[in-house]
mmCIF file of C-alpha atoms and ligand atoms in Angstrom:
data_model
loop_
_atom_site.group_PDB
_atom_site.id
_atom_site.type_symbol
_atom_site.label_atom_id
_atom_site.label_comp_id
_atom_site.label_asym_id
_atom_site.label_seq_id
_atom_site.Cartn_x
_atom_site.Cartn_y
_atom_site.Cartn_z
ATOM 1 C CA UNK A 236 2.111 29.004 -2.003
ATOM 2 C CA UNK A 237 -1.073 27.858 -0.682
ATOM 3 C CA UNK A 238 0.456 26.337 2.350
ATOM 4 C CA UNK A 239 -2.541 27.713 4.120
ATOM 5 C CA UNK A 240 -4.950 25.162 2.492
ATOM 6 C CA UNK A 241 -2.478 21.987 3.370
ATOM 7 C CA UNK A 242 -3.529 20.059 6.090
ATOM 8 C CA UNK A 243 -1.125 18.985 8.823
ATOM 9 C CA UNK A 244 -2.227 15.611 8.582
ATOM 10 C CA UNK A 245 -4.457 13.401 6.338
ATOM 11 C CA UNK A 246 -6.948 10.178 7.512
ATOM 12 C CA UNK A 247 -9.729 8.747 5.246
ATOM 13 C CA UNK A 248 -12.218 8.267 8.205
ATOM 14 C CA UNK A 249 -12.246 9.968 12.060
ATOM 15 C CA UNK A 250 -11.944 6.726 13.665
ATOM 16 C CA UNK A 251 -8.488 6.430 11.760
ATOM 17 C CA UNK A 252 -7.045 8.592 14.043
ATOM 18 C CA UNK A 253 -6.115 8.027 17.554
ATOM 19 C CA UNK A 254 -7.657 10.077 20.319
ATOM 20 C CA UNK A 255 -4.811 9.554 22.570
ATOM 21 C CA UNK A 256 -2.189 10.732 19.750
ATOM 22 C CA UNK A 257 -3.962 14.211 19.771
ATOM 23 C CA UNK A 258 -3.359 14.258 23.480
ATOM 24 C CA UNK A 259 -0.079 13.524 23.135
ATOM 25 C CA UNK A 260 0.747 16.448 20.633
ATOM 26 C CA UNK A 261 -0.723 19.025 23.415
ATOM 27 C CA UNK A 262 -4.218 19.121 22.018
ATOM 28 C CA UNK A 263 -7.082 19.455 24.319
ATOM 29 C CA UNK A 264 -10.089 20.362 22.290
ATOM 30 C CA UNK A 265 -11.664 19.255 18.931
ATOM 31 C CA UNK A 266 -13.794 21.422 16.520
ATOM 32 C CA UNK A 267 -15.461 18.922 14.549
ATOM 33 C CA UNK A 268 -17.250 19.466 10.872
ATOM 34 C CA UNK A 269 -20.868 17.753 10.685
ATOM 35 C CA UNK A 270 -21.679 17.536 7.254
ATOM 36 C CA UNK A 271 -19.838 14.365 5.055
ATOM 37 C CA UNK A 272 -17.764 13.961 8.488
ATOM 38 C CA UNK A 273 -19.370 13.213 11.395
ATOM 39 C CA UNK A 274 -23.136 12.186 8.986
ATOM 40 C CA UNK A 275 -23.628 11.993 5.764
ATOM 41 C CA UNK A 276 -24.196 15.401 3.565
ATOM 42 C CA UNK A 277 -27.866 16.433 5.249
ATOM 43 C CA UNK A 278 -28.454 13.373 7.055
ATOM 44 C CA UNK A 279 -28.484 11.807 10.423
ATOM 45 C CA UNK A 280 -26.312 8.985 9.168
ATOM 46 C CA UNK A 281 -23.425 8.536 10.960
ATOM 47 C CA UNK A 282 -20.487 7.541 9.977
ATOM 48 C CA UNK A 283 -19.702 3.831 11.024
ATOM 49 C CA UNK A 284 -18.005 4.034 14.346
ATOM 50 C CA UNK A 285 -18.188 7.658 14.591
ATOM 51 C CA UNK A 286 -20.617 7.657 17.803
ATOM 52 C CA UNK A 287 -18.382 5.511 19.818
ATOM 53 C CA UNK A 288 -15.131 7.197 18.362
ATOM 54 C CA UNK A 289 -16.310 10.865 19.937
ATOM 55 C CA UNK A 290 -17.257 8.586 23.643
ATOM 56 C CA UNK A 291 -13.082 7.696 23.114
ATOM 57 C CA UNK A 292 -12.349 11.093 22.564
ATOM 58 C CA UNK A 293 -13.887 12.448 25.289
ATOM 59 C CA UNK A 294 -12.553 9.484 27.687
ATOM 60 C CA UNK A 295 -9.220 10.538 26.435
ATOM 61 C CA UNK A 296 -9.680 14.388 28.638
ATOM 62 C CA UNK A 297 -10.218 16.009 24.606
ATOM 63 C CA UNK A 298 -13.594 18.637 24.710
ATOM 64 C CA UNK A 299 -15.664 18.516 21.506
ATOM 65 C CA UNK A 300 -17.346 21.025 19.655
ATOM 66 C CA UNK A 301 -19.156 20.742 16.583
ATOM 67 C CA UNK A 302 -18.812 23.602 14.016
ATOM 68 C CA UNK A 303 -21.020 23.911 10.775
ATOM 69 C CA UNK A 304 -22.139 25.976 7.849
ATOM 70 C CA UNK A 305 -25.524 23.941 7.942
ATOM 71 C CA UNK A 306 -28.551 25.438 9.800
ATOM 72 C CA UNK A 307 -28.561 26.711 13.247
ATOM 73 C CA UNK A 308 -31.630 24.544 13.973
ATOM 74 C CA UNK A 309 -30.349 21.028 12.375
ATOM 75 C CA UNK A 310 -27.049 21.406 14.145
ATOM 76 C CA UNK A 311 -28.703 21.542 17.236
ATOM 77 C CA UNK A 312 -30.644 18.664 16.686
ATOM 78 C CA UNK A 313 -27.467 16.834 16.108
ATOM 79 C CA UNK A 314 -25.597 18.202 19.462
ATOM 80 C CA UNK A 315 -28.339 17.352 21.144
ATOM 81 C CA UNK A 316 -28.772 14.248 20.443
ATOM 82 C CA UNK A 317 -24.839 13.793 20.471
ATOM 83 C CA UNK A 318 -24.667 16.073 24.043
ATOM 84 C CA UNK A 319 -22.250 18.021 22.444
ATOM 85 C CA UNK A 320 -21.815 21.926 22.437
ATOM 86 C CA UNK A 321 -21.802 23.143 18.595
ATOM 87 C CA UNK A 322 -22.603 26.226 16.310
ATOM 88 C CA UNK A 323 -24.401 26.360 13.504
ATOM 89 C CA UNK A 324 -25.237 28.931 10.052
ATOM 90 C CA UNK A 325 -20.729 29.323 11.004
ATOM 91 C CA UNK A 326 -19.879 30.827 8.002
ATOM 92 C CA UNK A 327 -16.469 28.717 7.723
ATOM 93 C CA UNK A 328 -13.348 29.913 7.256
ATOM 94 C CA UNK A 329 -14.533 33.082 9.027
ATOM 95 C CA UNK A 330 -12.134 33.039 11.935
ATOM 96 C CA UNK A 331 -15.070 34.497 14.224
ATOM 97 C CA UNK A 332 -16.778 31.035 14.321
ATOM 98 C CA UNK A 333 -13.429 29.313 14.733
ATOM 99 C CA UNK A 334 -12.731 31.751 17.830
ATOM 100 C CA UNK A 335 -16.407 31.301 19.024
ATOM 101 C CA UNK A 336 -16.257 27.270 18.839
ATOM 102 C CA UNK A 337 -12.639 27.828 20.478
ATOM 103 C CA UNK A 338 -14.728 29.696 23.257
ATOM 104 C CA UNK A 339 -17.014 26.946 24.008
ATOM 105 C CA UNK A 340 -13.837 24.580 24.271
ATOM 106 C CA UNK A 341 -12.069 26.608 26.707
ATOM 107 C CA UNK A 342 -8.843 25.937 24.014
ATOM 108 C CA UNK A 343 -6.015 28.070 22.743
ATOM 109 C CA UNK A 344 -5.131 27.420 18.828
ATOM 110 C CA UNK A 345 -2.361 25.791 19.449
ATOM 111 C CA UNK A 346 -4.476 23.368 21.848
ATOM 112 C CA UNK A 347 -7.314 22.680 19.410
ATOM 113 C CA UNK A 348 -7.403 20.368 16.300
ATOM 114 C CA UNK A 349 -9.771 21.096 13.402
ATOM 115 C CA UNK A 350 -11.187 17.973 11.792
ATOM 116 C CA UNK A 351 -13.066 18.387 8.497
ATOM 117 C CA UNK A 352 -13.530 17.070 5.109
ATOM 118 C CA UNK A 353 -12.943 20.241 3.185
ATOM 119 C CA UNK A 354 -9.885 22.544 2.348
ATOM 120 C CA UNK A 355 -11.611 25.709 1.762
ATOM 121 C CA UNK A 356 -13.165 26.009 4.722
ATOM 122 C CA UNK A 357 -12.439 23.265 7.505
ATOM 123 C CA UNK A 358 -8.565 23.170 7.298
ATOM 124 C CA UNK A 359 -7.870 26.891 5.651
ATOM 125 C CA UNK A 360 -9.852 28.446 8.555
ATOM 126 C CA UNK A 361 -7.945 26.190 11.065
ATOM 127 C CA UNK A 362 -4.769 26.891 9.434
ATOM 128 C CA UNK A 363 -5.136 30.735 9.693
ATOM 129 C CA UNK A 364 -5.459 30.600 13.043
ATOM 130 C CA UNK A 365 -2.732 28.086 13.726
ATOM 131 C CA UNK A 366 -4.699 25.022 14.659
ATOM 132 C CA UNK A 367 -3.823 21.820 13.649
ATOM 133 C CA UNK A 368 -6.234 20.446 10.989
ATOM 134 C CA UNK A 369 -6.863 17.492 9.584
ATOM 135 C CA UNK A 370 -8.258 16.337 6.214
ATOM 136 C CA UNK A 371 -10.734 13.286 5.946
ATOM 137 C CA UNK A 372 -11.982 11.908 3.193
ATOM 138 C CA UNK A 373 -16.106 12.789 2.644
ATOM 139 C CA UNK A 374 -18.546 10.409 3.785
ATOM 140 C CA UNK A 375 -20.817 10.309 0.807
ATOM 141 C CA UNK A 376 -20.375 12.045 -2.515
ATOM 142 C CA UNK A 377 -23.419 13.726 -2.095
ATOM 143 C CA UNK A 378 -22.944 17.564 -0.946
ATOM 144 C CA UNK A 379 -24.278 20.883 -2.140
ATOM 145 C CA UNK A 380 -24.049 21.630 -5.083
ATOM 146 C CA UNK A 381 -21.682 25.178 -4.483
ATOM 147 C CA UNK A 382 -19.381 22.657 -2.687
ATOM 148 C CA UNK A 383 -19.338 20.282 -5.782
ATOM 149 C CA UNK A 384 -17.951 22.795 -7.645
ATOM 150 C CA UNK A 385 -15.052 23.715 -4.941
ATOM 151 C CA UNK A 386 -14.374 19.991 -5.049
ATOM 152 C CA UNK A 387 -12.559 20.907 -8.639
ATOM 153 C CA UNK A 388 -9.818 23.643 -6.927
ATOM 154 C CA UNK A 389 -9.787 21.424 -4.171
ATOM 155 C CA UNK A 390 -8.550 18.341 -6.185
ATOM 156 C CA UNK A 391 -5.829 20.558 -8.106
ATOM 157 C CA UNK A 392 -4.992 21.761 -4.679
ATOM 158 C CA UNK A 393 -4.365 18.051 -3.376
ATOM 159 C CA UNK A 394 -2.376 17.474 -6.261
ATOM 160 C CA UNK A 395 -0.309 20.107 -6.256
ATOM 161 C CA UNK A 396 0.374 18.997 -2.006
ATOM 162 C CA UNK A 397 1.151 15.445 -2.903
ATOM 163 C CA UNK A 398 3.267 16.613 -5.955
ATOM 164 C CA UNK A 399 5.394 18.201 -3.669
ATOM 165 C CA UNK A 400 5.465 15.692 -0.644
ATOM 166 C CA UNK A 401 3.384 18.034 1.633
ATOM 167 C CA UNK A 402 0.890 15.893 2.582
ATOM 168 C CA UNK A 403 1.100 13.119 5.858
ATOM 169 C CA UNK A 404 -0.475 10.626 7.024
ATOM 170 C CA UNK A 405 -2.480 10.967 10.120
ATOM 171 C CA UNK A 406 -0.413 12.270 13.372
HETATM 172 MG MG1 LIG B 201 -18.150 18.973 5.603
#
């Protein structure tokens, strides 16, 4: 039950994980979450490293896409300033901005890794569509306040993963 909230892997921050592992498990594009992953909830803070972590990425062949709930226009700001393709107001898990971002990567699931810092809507849409998704830990404890209260099912959820030896470390 709930295996489709579990994340295949687990890191506390994106530069954690190794580009060049992701390439080796057959994955050629990245849909990344902005929000408490790449910045800070509503910022442009980025997380320490995370500018020079996406240059490795891309040097290691992987495409990137950002994919958001947040505004349309403040996502843009971001992949612009970034030069990375990404879609805003996404609606996440709704598999039709997972197949759109998917689009812009030129990916298959089975070729693209989700990487976001929540289980409701980062890893279960990537799970549904057979992506391999990974959990990280949020960048700041500030979020909205609908997502606070998701945080609650979210840490039962975790629980009941660990409790049962589902969860793994990064790659
Ligand atoms: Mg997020």
């Amino acid at each position: 039950m709930f295996e489709k909230f579990c994340p295949r892997a687990v890191a506390h921050t994106l530069t954690e994980i190794e580009p060049a592992m992701l390439v080796e498990r057959g994955i050629r594009g990245l849909i990344l979450d902005l929000d408490n992953t790449l910045v800070k909830w509503n910022t442009r803070h980025y997380g320490q490293g995370v500018r020079r972590w996406l240059e490795r990425a891309r040097k290691e062949g992987l495409e990137l896409c950002i994919l958001s709930n947040s505004t349309a226009k403040r996502v843009r700001a971001i992949t612009e300033e970034l030069n990375i393709p990404g879609l805003g107001s996404a609606v996440k898990p709704w598999g039709r901005s997972f197949r759109k971002a998917m689009e812009l990567l030129g990916t298959k699931p089975e070729e693209t890794a989700v990487l976001g810092d929540q289980l409701l809507t980062d890893v279960y849409g990537g799970n549904r569509l057979g992506m391999y998704t990974i959990l990280l830990i949020p960048l700041s404890e500030k979020e909205l306040f609908t997502t606070r209260l998701v945080r609650t099912f979210e840490r039962w959820l975790l629980k009941y993963f660990r409790s049962r030896g589902m969860l793994k470390g990064v790659i």
